[in-house]
Coordinates of N, CA and C in Angstrom, one line a residue:
M1002 N -154.3 5.7 81.3 CA -152.8 5.5 80.7 C -153.3 5.3 79.3
K1003 N -154.6 4.4 79.0 CA -155.3 4.3 77.4 C -155.5 5.9 76.9
K1004 N -155.7 6.3 77.5 CA -156.3 8.2 77.1 C -154.7 9.1 76.9
K1005 N -154.0 9.1 78.0 CA -152.4 9.1 78.2 C -151.6 9.5 76.6
L1006 N -151.5 7.7 76.9 CA -151.0 7.1 75.2 C -152.0 8.1 74.4
F1007 N -153.6 7.3 74.0 CA -153.9 8.0 72.7 C -153.4 9.8 72.5
T1008 N -153.7 10.4 73.4 CA -153.1 11.7 73.9 C -151.5 12.0 72.3
K1009 N -150.9 11.4 73.3 CA -149.4 11.7 72.8 C -149.2 11.0 71.7
I1010 N -150.6 10.1 71.3 CA -150.0 9.4 69.9 C -150.5 10.5 68.9
F1011 N -151.3 10.8 69.1 CA -152.4 11.9 68.2 C -151.6 13.1 68.4
L1012 N -150.9 13.7 69.1 CA -149.9 15.0 68.6 C -148.8 15.0 68.3
I1013 N -148.3 13.4 68.6 CA -147.1 12.6 67.2 C -147.7 12.9 65.8
V1014 N -148.6 12.3 66.0 CA -149.1 12.7 64.2 C -149.2 13.4 64.0
T1015 N -149.7 14.3 65.0 CA -150.1 15.6 63.6 C -149.2 17.2 63.8
A1016 N -147.5 16.3 64.1 CA -146.7 16.9 64.8 C -146.1 17.0 63.0
V1017 N -146.3 14.8 62.9 CA -145.2 15.0 61.7 C -146.5 15.3 60.2
A1018 N -147.0 15.4 60.2 CA -148.4 15.9 59.5 C -148.0 17.1 58.8
F1019 N -148.2 18.2 60.5 CA -147.9 19.3 60.1 C -145.8 19.3 58.8
L1020 N -145.5 18.4 60.1 CA -143.9 19.7 59.2 C -144.3 18.9 58.2
Y1021 N -144.6 17.8 57.6 CA -144.3 17.2 55.8 C -144.8 17.9 55.3
G1022 N -145.9 18.4 55.2 CA -146.9 20.0 55.0 C -146.4 20.9 54.2
S1023 N -145.3 21.2 55.3 CA -144.6 22.2 55.6 C -143.3 22.2 54.6
M1024 N -142.7 21.1 54.3 CA -142.2 20.8 53.3 C -142.7 20.3 52.0
L1025 N -143.6 19.8 52.2 CA -144.0 19.7 50.9 C -144.2 21.3 50.2
A1026 N -144.3 22.5 51.0 CA -145.0 23.9 50.2 C -143.8 24.2 50.4
Q1027 N -142.1 24.6 51.1 CA -141.8 24.7 50.8 C -140.7 23.9 49.1
N1028 N -140.8 23.2 48.9 CA -140.4 22.7 48.1 C -141.6 22.5 46.7
K1029 N -142.7 22.5 47.1 CA -143.1 23.5 45.8 C -143.3 25.0 45.5
E1030 N -142.7 25.8 46.5 CA -142.7 27.0 46.7 C -141.4 27.4 45.3
G1031 N -140.2 26.3 46.4 CA -138.9 26.7 45.4 C -138.9 26.0 43.9
S1032 N -139.7 25.7 43.5 CA -139.5 24.7 42.0 C -140.8 25.6 41.1
N1033 N -141.6 26.5 41.7 CA -142.2 27.3 41.0 C -142.4 28.8 41.5
K1034 N -141.1 29.1 42.0 CA -141.4 30.8 42.4 C -140.1 31.4 42.1
T1035 N -138.5 30.1 41.9 CA -137.1 30.9 41.9 C -137.2 29.6 40.2
M1036 N -136.2 30.7 39.1 CA -135.1 30.3 38.0 C -134.1 29.7 38.9
T1037 N -133.8 28.7 37.8 CA -132.4 28.0 38.7 C -131.2 29.4 38.2
S1038 N -130.1 29.0 38.8 CA -128.9 30.1 37.9 C -128.9 30.0 37.1
K1039 N -128.8 28.9 36.6 CA -128.5 29.0 35.1 C -129.7 29.2 33.8
Q1040 N -130.9 29.2 34.8 CA -132.0 30.6 34.0 C -131.4 31.3 34.0
Q1041 N -130.9 32.1 35.2 CA -131.3 33.5 35.9 C -129.7 33.9 35.0
S1042 N -128.4 34.0 34.6 CA -127.7 33.8 34.1 C -127.7 34.3 32.8
I1043 N -128.6 33.3 32.2 CA -129.0 33.5 31.3 C -129.7 34.7 30.7
I1044 N -130.5 35.1 31.1 CA -130.9 36.8 31.2 C -130.0 37.6 30.5
P1045 N -128.8 38.1 31.4 CA -128.2 39.0 30.9 C -127.4 39.0 30.0
I1046 N -127.0 37.6 29.7 CA -126.7 37.3 28.4 C -127.0 37.3 27.0
A1047 N -128.7 37.1 26.8 CA -128.5 37.2 26.1 C -129.4 39.0 25.2
A1048 N -129.1 39.5 27.3 CA -129.5 41.3 26.4 C -128.5 42.0 26.4
L1049 N -127.2 41.4 27.1 CA -126.1 42.8 26.5 C -126.6 42.7 25.4
T1050 N -125.9 40.9 25.1 CA -125.3 41.3 23.6 C -126.3 41.0 23.0
A1051 N -128.0 41.3 22.6 CA -129.0 42.5 21.6 C -127.9 43.4 21.7
R1052 N -128.2 43.5 22.9 CA -128.2 45.6 23.1 C -126.5 46.6 22.6
G1053 N -125.6 44.8 22.8 CA -124.0 45.5 21.9 C -123.4 45.9 22.5
E1054 N -124.0 45.9 24.7 CA -123.3 46.0 25.9 C -121.7 45.2 25.9
L1055 N -120.6 45.1 25.1 CA -119.8 44.1 25.1 C -118.9 43.9 26.6
Q1056 N -118.7 45.3 26.9 CA -117.5 45.3 28.5 C -119.2 44.6 29.8
Q1057 N -120.1 45.0 29.1 CA -121.3 44.5 31.0 C -121.5 43.3 30.5
L1058 N -120.8 43.1 29.1 CA -121.3 41.6 29.2 C -120.2 40.4 29.4
K1059 N -118.7 41.0 29.5 CA -118.1 39.9 29.6 C -117.5 39.7 31.9
P1060 N -118.6 40.2 32.2 CA -118.9 40.1 33.7 C -120.2 38.9 33.9
A1061 N -120.8 38.6 32.7 CA -122.5 38.6 32.9 C -121.9 36.9 32.5
L1062 N -121.4 36.9 31.3 CA -120.4 35.5 30.9 C -119.6 35.0 31.8
N1063 N -119.2 35.2 32.6 CA -118.1 34.7 33.4 C -119.3 34.0 34.8
A1064 N -120.1 35.2 35.2 CA -121.0 34.8 36.3 C -122.5 33.3 35.1
G1065 N -122.9 33.4 34.5 CA -123.2 32.8 33.6 C -122.2 30.8 33.6
L1066 N -121.4 31.5 33.2 CA -120.0 29.7 33.8 C -120.2 29.4 34.7
D1067 N -119.5 30.7 35.6 CA -119.7 29.9 37.0 C -120.4 29.2 37.5
A1068 N -122.5 30.0 37.5 CA -123.5 28.8 37.0 C -123.3 27.6 36.8
G1069 N -122.7 27.1 35.8 CA -123.2 25.9 35.2 C -123.5 25.7 33.8
L1070 N -123.2 26.8 33.1 CA -123.5 27.3 31.6 C -122.6 26.3 31.1
T1071 N -122.6 25.6 30.3 CA -121.0 24.6 29.4 C -120.7 26.1 28.1
V1072 N -119.5 26.3 27.8 CA -119.4 26.4 27.3 C -120.0 26.6 25.4
N1073 N -120.6 25.1 24.9 CA -121.4 25.4 24.3 C -122.3 25.3 24.0
E1074 N -122.9 25.5 24.9 CA -125.2 26.2 25.9 C -124.4 27.6 25.2
I1075 N -123.6 28.5 25.5 CA -123.1 29.6 25.9 C -123.3 29.9 24.4
K1076 N -122.3 29.0 23.7 CA -122.2 29.8 22.1 C -123.5 29.6 21.9
E1077 N -124.9 28.5 21.8 CA -125.4 27.7 21.3 C -126.3 29.8 21.5
I1078 N -126.5 29.8 23.1 CA -127.2 31.8 22.7 C -127.2 32.5 22.0
M1079 N -125.7 32.2 21.8 CA -125.1 33.3 20.8 C -125.8 33.5 19.6
V1080 N -126.0 32.1 18.8 CA -126.4 31.8 17.9 C -128.2 32.0 18.0
H1081 N -128.6 31.1 19.0 CA -130.1 31.1 18.8 C -130.4 32.8 18.0
L1082 N -130.2 33.8 18.6 CA -130.3 35.0 19.5 C -129.9 35.7 17.9
Y1083 N -129.2 35.4 17.6 CA -128.6 36.1 15.8 C -130.4 36.2 15.0
A1084 N -131.6 35.1 15.6 CA -132.5 35.0 14.5 C -133.4 36.4 14.6
Y1085 N -133.0 37.0 15.8 CA -133.7 38.4 16.9 C -133.4 39.1 17.1
C1086 N -131.7 39.3 17.2 CA -130.8 40.6 17.0 C -130.3 40.7 15.5
G1087 N -130.4 39.7 14.9 CA -128.8 40.0 13.9 C -127.4 39.2 14.1
F1088 N -126.6 38.6 12.7 CA -124.9 38.6 12.7 C -124.7 39.1 13.3
P1089 N -125.2 41.0 13.4 CA -123.4 42.1 13.9 C -123.6 42.0 15.0
R1090 N -124.5 41.3 15.6 CA -124.8 41.3 17.4 C -125.1 39.7 18.2
S1091 N -124.4 38.8 16.7 CA -123.9 37.4 17.3 C -122.8 37.5 17.0
I1092 N -122.7 37.8 16.0 CA -120.9 37.3 16.1 C -119.5 38.8 17.4
R1093 N -120.4 39.4 17.4 CA -119.5 40.5 18.5 C -119.8 39.8 19.7
G1094 N -120.7 38.7 20.2 CA -121.3 38.7 21.2 C -120.1 36.7 21.2
L1095 N -119.9 36.5 20.5 CA -119.1 35.1 20.3 C -117.6 36.0 20.3
Q1096 N -117.1 37.1 19.8 CA -116.0 37.4 19.7 C -116.0 37.6 21.2
T1097 N -116.2 38.5 22.0 CA -116.3 38.7 23.3 C -116.3 37.7 24.0
F1098 N -116.8 36.0 24.3 CA -116.6 35.5 24.1 C -115.6 34.6 24.3
M1099 N -115.2 35.1 23.5 CA -113.8 34.1 22.8 C -112.4 34.8 24.1
E1100 N -112.9 35.9 23.8 CA -112.0 36.9 25.2 C -112.1 36.3 26.4
V1101 N -113.1 35.9 27.2 CA -113.4 36.0 28.9 C -113.0 34.7 28.7
L1102 N -113.2 34.1 27.8 CA -112.4 32.6 27.9 C -111.0 32.2 28.0
D1103 N -110.3 33.4 26.7 CA -108.9 33.2 26.5 C -108.3 33.5 28.2
D1104 N -109.0 35.3 28.8 CA -108.9 35.3 29.7 C -108.7 34.6 31.0
R1105 N -110.0 33.3 31.2 CA -110.3 32.3 32.3 C -109.0 31.5 32.0
K1106 N -109.0 31.1 31.0 CA -107.7 29.5 30.8 C -106.3 30.2 30.6
G1107 N -105.9 31.6 30.7 CA -104.4 32.7 32.0 C -105.3 31.6 33.2
K1108 N -106.1 32.4 33.6 CA -105.6 32.3 35.1 C -106.1 31.1 35.3
G1109 N -106.6 29.8 34.8 CA -106.3 28.0 34.6 C -107.5 27.7 34.9
I1110 N -108.6 28.4 34.4 CA -109.8 27.8 35.1 C -109.8 26.8 33.7
E1111 N -110.1 26.4 33.6 CA -111.1 25.1 32.8 C -112.8 25.2 32.5
D1112 N -113.3 25.4 31.7 CA -114.2 25.9 31.5 C -114.8 24.3 30.8
H1113 N -116.4 23.2 31.7 CA -116.1 22.2 31.5 C -117.3 22.6 29.4
S1114 N -116.8 21.6 28.3 CA -117.4 21.9 26.3 C -118.8 21.6 27.3
G1115 N -119.5 21.0 27.7 CA -120.4 20.6 27.0 C -121.0 19.5 25.1
A1116 N -122.2 18.8 25.1 CA -122.8 18.2 24.5 C -123.0 19.3 23.0
D1117 N -122.8 18.7 22.1 CA -122.9 19.1 21.2 C -124.0 18.7 20.1
A1118 N -125.0 19.2 19.4 CA -126.1 19.0 19.3 C -125.7 17.0 18.7
S1119 N -126.9 17.2 18.8 CA -127.4 14.9 18.1 C -127.3 15.8 16.5
P1120 N -127.2 15.1 16.1 CA -127.5 14.7 14.6 C -128.8 14.6 14.8
I1121 N -129.5 14.8 13.3 CA -131.3 14.9 13.2 C -131.3 13.9 12.3
N1122 N -132.0 13.0 13.0 CA -133.2 11.7 12.0 C -134.4 12.2 11.7
D1123 N -134.7 12.6 11.7 CA -135.8 12.7 11.0 C -136.1 12.6 9.7
E1124 N -137.4 12.1 9.4 CA -137.4 12.2 7.5 C -138.2 13.4 7.1
H1125 N -138.9 14.4 7.9 CA -140.2 14.6 7.8 C -139.4 16.2 7.4
T1126 N -139.8 16.6 6.4 CA -139.3 18.4 6.1 C -139.0 19.7 6.8
K1127 N -137.8 20.0 6.4 CA -137.7 20.8 7.9 C -139.2 21.8 8.1
Y1128 N -139.4 22.1 6.9 CA -140.3 22.8 7.0 C -141.8 22.1 8.2
E1129 N -141.9 20.8 7.7 CA -142.9 20.0 8.4 C -142.4 19.3 10.0
R1130 N -140.6 19.9 10.4 CA -140.4 20.1 11.5 C -140.3 21.2 12.2
G1131 N -140.6 22.0 12.0 CA -140.6 23.9 12.2 C -142.1 24.1 12.0
K1132 N -143.1 23.1 11.5 CA -144.4 24.0 11.7 C -144.7 22.9 12.9
A1133 N -144.2 21.3 13.3 CA -144.4 21.3 14.4 C -144.5 22.1 15.6
N1134 N -142.7 22.0 15.8 CA -141.9 22.6 17.2 C -143.2 23.9 17.2
L1135 N -142.8 24.5 15.9 CA -144.3 25.8 16.6 C -145.2 25.6 17.2
E1136 N -146.0 24.7 16.6 CA -147.3 23.9 17.1 C -147.1 23.5 18.8
E1137 N -146.3 22.8 18.9 CA -145.6 22.8 20.8 C -145.5 23.3 21.3
L1138 N -144.7 24.9 20.7 CA -144.4 26.6 21.6 C -145.9 26.9 21.5
L1139 N -146.3 26.3 21.0 CA -148.2 27.1 21.2 C -148.9 26.8 21.5
G1140 N -148.4 25.3 21.5 CA -149.0 24.8 22.2 C -151.7 25.0 21.7
R1141 N -150.8 24.6 20.3 CA -152.6 24.5 19.9 C -151.4 23.7 17.6
Q1142 N -152.7 23.3 17.0 CA -152.1 23.8 16.0 C -152.4 24.4 15.3
L1143 N -152.5 25.2 13.7 CA -151.1 26.0 13.2 C -153.1 26.0 12.0
P1144 N -153.7 26.4 11.0 CA -154.2 26.3 10.3 C -153.1 26.1 9.0
D1145 N -154.0 26.0 7.8 CA -152.7 26.8 6.3 C -152.3 26.9 6.0
Q1146 N -153.9 27.4 6.1 CA -153.5 29.0 5.3 C -153.4 30.4 5.9
Q1147 N -152.7 30.9 5.4 CA -151.3 31.8 6.1 C -152.2 33.2 5.9
T1148 N -151.6 34.1 7.0 CA -152.7 35.5 6.5 C -151.6 36.7 7.3
G1149 N -152.5 37.5 7.3 CA -151.4 38.8 8.2 C -149.8 38.8 7.1
Y1150 N -148.5 39.1 7.8 CA -148.2 39.5 7.4 C -147.2 37.4 5.7
A1151 N -147.1 36.9 6.5 CA -147.4 35.5 6.1 C -148.0 35.4 4.5
A1152 N -149.3 35.8 5.0 CA -149.9 35.7 3.3 C -149.2 36.9 2.6
F1153 N -149.0 38.3 3.5 CA -148.1 38.7 2.3 C -146.8 38.9 2.3
A1154 N -145.9 38.4 2.7 CA -144.0 38.3 2.2 C -144.6 36.6 2.1
P1155 N -144.4 35.4 1.6 CA -144.4 33.8 2.4 C -143.4 33.4 2.5
V1156 N -142.3 33.9 1.2 CA -141.4 33.5 1.6 C -140.7 33.9 3.7
I1157 N -141.5 34.5 3.9 CA -140.2 34.5 5.6 C -141.4 34.4 7.1
E1158 N -142.7 33.6 5.7 CA -143.0 32.6 6.5 C -141.8 31.4 6.1
I1159 N -141.9 30.7 5.5 CA -141.1 30.1 4.7 C -139.8 29.6 6.3
F1160 N -139.2 30.7 5.3 CA -137.9 30.9 6.8 C -138.0 30.5 8.1
L1161 N -139.2 31.5 8.9 CA -139.1 30.8 9.7 C -139.5 29.9 10.0
K1162 N -140.4 29.2 9.7 CA -141.1 27.7 10.0 C -138.8 27.0 9.8
E1163 N -138.1 27.2 8.3 CA -137.8 26.2 7.9 C -136.2 26.3 8.7
H1164 N -135.9 27.2 9.3 CA -134.5 27.9 9.7 C -134.8 28.2 10.9
L1165 N -135.6 29.0 11.6 CA -135.8 29.4 13.1 C -136.6 28.4 14.1
F1166 N -137.6 27.8 13.5 CA -138.0 26.8 14.1 C -137.4 25.1 13.9
A1167 N -136.7 25.2 13.0 CA -136.4 23.7 12.9 C -135.3 23.5 12.7
D1168 N -133.6 24.6 12.7 CA -132.8 24.3 12.3 C -132.2 25.2 13.6
L1169 N -133.1 25.3 14.3 CA -132.3 25.8 15.5 C -133.0 25.3 16.6
F1170 N -134.5 24.6 16.4 CA -135.0 24.2 17.9 C -134.5 23.1 17.9
D1171 N -134.5 22.9 16.5 CA -134.3 21.1 16.0 C -132.5 21.1 17.2
R1172 N -132.1 22.1 17.4 CA -131.0 21.6 18.3 C -130.8 21.7 19.7
D1173 N -130.6 20.5 19.8 CA -130.2 20.0 21.9 C -129.9 20.4 22.2
V1174 N -129.2 21.4 21.8 CA -127.6 22.5 23.2 C -128.6 22.7 23.5
L1175 N -129.8 23.5 23.5 CA -131.1 23.9 24.6 C -131.8 23.4 24.8
T1176 N -132.7 23.8 25.5 CA -134.2 23.0 25.3 C -134.8 24.4 25.3
F1177 N -136.3 23.8 24.7 CA -137.2 24.3 24.7 C -137.0 26.4 25.0
A1178 N -137.9 25.7 26.5 CA -137.1 26.7 28.1 C -136.6 27.7 27.4
E1179 N -135.3 27.1 27.6 CA -134.2 27.8 27.7 C -133.9 29.1 25.9
R1180 N -134.0 28.0 25.3 CA -133.8 28.8 24.0 C -135.1 30.3 23.7
E1181 N -136.9 29.9 24.7 CA -137.8 31.1 24.9 C -137.0 31.2 25.7
L1182 N -136.1 31.5 27.2 CA -135.8 33.0 27.9 C -135.5 33.5 27.3
V1183 N -133.9 33.2 26.0 CA -132.5 34.2 25.0 C -134.3 34.9 24.4
T1184 N -134.6 34.4 23.9 CA -136.2 34.9 23.2 C -136.4 35.9 23.2
I1185 N -137.0 36.2 24.4 CA -138.1 36.7 26.1 C -136.5 38.2 26.4
S1186 N -135.8 38.0 26.8 CA -134.6 38.5 26.7 C -134.4 39.8 25.5
V1187 N -134.2 39.3 24.6 CA -133.3 39.7 23.2 C -134.8 40.9 22.9
L1188 N -136.3 40.0 23.0 CA -137.2 41.3 22.9 C -136.6 42.4 23.7
S1189 N -137.5 41.7 24.8 CA -136.6 42.8 26.0 C -136.3 44.1 25.7
S1190 N -134.8 44.1 25.1 CA -133.7 44.6 25.3 C -133.9 45.4 24.2
I1191 N -134.0 45.0 22.6 CA -134.7 45.7 21.4 C -135.0 47.2 21.7
G1192 N -136.7 46.1 22.0 CA -137.2 47.4 22.1 C -138.5 47.2 20.4
G1193 N -140.0 47.9 20.7 CA -140.8 48.1 19.8 C -141.2 46.6 19.4
V1194 N -140.9 45.4 19.7 CA -141.5 44.9 19.1 C -142.4 44.0 20.0
E1195 N -143.5 44.5 20.7 CA -144.4 44.2 22.0 C -145.6 43.7 21.1
P1196 N -145.4 42.8 20.0 CA -146.2 42.0 19.9 C -145.7 40.7 19.7
M1197 N -144.7 40.4 19.0 CA -143.5 39.0 19.6 C -143.7 38.9 21.0
L1198 N -142.7 40.1 21.9 CA -141.9 40.1 23.9 C -143.5 39.1 23.9
R1199 N -145.2 40.0 23.4 CA -146.6 39.3 24.4 C -146.8 37.7 23.6
S1200 N -146.5 37.7 22.7 CA -146.2 36.1 22.3 C -145.2 35.0 22.6
H1201 N -144.5 35.4 22.7 CA -143.0 34.4 23.4 C -143.4 34.9 25.5
L1202 N -143.6 35.6 25.7 CA -144.5 35.5 27.4 C -145.0 34.6 28.0
K1203 N -146.5 34.4 25.9 CA -147.2 33.7 26.1 C -146.5 32.0 26.1
I1204 N -145.9 31.9 25.2 CA -145.6 30.0 24.7 C -144.5 30.1 26.3
C1205 N -144.2 30.8 26.9 CA -142.6 31.0 28.3 C -143.9 30.2 28.9
L1206 N -145.2 30.9 29.5 CA -146.0 30.1 30.3 C -146.2 28.2 29.7
N1207 N -146.6 28.0 27.7 CA -146.4 27.1 27.8 C -145.4 26.3 28.5
V1208 N -144.3 26.2 28.3 CA -142.9 25.8 28.0 C -142.3 25.1 29.6
G1209 N -143.5 26.0 31.0 CA -143.3 26.1 32.4 C -142.7 26.6 33.2
F1210 N -142.8 28.0 32.3 CA -142.0 28.6 33.6 C -143.4 29.1 34.2
T1211 N -143.4 29.7 35.5 CA -145.3 30.6 36.0 C -144.7 31.5 36.2
P1212 N -145.4 32.5 36.6 CA -146.0 34.0 36.4 C -144.5 34.1 37.3
E1213 N -144.4 33.9 38.9 CA -144.0 34.3 39.5 C -141.7 34.3 38.6
Q1214 N -142.0 33.2 37.9 CA -140.8 32.9 37.1 C -140.6 34.3 36.5
L1215 N -141.6 34.3 35.1 CA -141.9 35.1 34.4 C -141.6 36.8 34.9
N1216 N -142.0 37.3 36.6 CA -141.5 38.2 37.7 C -140.2 38.5 37.9
E1217 N -139.8 37.0 38.3 CA -138.3 37.7 38.0 C -137.4 38.0 37.3
F1218 N -137.8 37.1 35.9 CA -137.2 38.0 34.7 C -136.9 38.4 33.9
V1219 N -138.2 40.7 34.6 CA -138.6 41.2 35.0 C -137.7 42.1 35.8
D1220 N -137.3 41.5 37.7 CA -136.2 42.1 37.6 C -135.0 41.8 37.2
I1221 N -135.4 40.8 36.9 CA -133.1 40.7 36.5 C -133.6 41.3 34.8
I1222 N -134.2 41.4 33.8 CA -133.9 43.1 33.2 C -133.6 44.0 33.5
K1223 N -134.3 44.5 35.4 CA -134.5 45.9 35.7 C -133.3 45.8 35.9
S1224 N -132.2 44.8 36.1 CA -131.2 45.2 36.7 C -129.3 45.1 35.5
T1225 N -130.2 44.8 34.6 CA -129.2 44.3 33.5 C -129.7 45.2 32.7
L1226 N -130.9 46.0 32.7 CA -130.7 46.9 31.6 C -131.1 48.6 31.8
G1227 N -132.4 48.8 32.5 CA -132.8 49.1 33.7 C -134.5 49.0 33.4
K1228 N -134.6 50.7 34.1 CA -136.5 50.3 34.6 C -137.1 50.8 33.1
K1229 N -136.7 51.3 31.9 CA -137.9 51.2 31.6 C -138.0 50.5 30.3
E1230 N -136.7 49.7 30.2 CA -136.8 47.8 29.4 C -137.6 47.5 30.3
A1231 N -137.8 47.6 32.0 CA -139.0 46.6 32.9 C -140.0 46.9 32.8
K1232 N -140.3 48.7 33.0 CA -141.4 48.6 32.9 C -142.6 47.8 31.7
N1233 N -141.9 47.8 30.6 CA -142.5 47.8 29.2 C -142.2 46.4 29.6
T1234 N -141.6 46.5 29.9 CA -142.0 44.9 30.2 C -142.8 44.1 31.0
Q1235 N -143.1 44.8 30.9 CA -143.6 44.2 33.1 C -144.9 44.2 32.5
A1236 N -145.7 45.4 31.7 CA -146.6 46.1 31.7 C -147.7 44.8 30.7
I1237 N -146.6 44.7 29.6 CA -147.1 43.3 28.8 C -147.0 42.0 30.0
L1238 N -146.7 41.9 30.9 CA -146.2 40.2 31.5 C -148.1 40.8 32.1
N1239 N -148.5 41.5 32.7 CA -149.3 42.2 33.0 C -150.2 41.3 32.7
E1240 N -150.0 42.3 31.2 CA -151.8 41.4 30.3 C -151.5 40.5 29.9
V1241 N -150.5 39.4 29.7 CA -150.8 38.7 29.4 C -151.7 37.4 30.9
L1242 N -151.0 37.9 31.6 CA -151.5 37.4 32.8 C -152.9 37.4 32.9
E1243 N -152.9 38.8 32.9 CA -154.6 39.1 33.1 C -155.4 38.2 31.9
N1244 N -154.9 38.4 31.2 CA -155.8 37.8 29.6 C -155.8 36.2 29.3
R1245 N -154.7 35.6 30.6 CA -154.4 34.3 30.1 C -155.9 33.2 30.5

């Protein structure tokens, strides 16, 4: 009797342990291998805006709003990407977004505005804040002595630190990870900027994206822009993953 009872208890404990392990594995897989629907929707919005493909952008904007992006988050995507593809593309994207919002309002859809950027209360200079943000993104300290293009044209290095990495990255409407997703979407779409794309794919790993999620990013680039852009991005991503 005791032997049968022990066997039954053993089988129950084993079954519970197996089920618990399976649940943990599924939860881990879900968190590591799939971007959220909001993250996924950022990619076509940024890529199509950067390319100026405004008719295709409209359904992407609708999908982003339906996925949970707020109006202010999409505005911030448009603002952020101008640093990588210019004011004209950014402004045309914002104008297209205005049309989409008007159309949705006419259909009785009330979209959530979302939070505005919080005030910045920091006594450090913008250069110091930008340098600190960039070091956080890179996961390492930066040398004080400039080299390469930064030494050749010091003013652009100042603009990068003070404006891009301070003025923009200090705005908390988007997270660092979301801003990097916007960045690699733009860089993948415009082409000819492989060194920058390589650097920002490395940063994406630093801010929490997994290799599986970055491969998913390439798949979305393929469905949004085409095989050529996806192939180029995949080659750079493969190199980044092999050398990390």
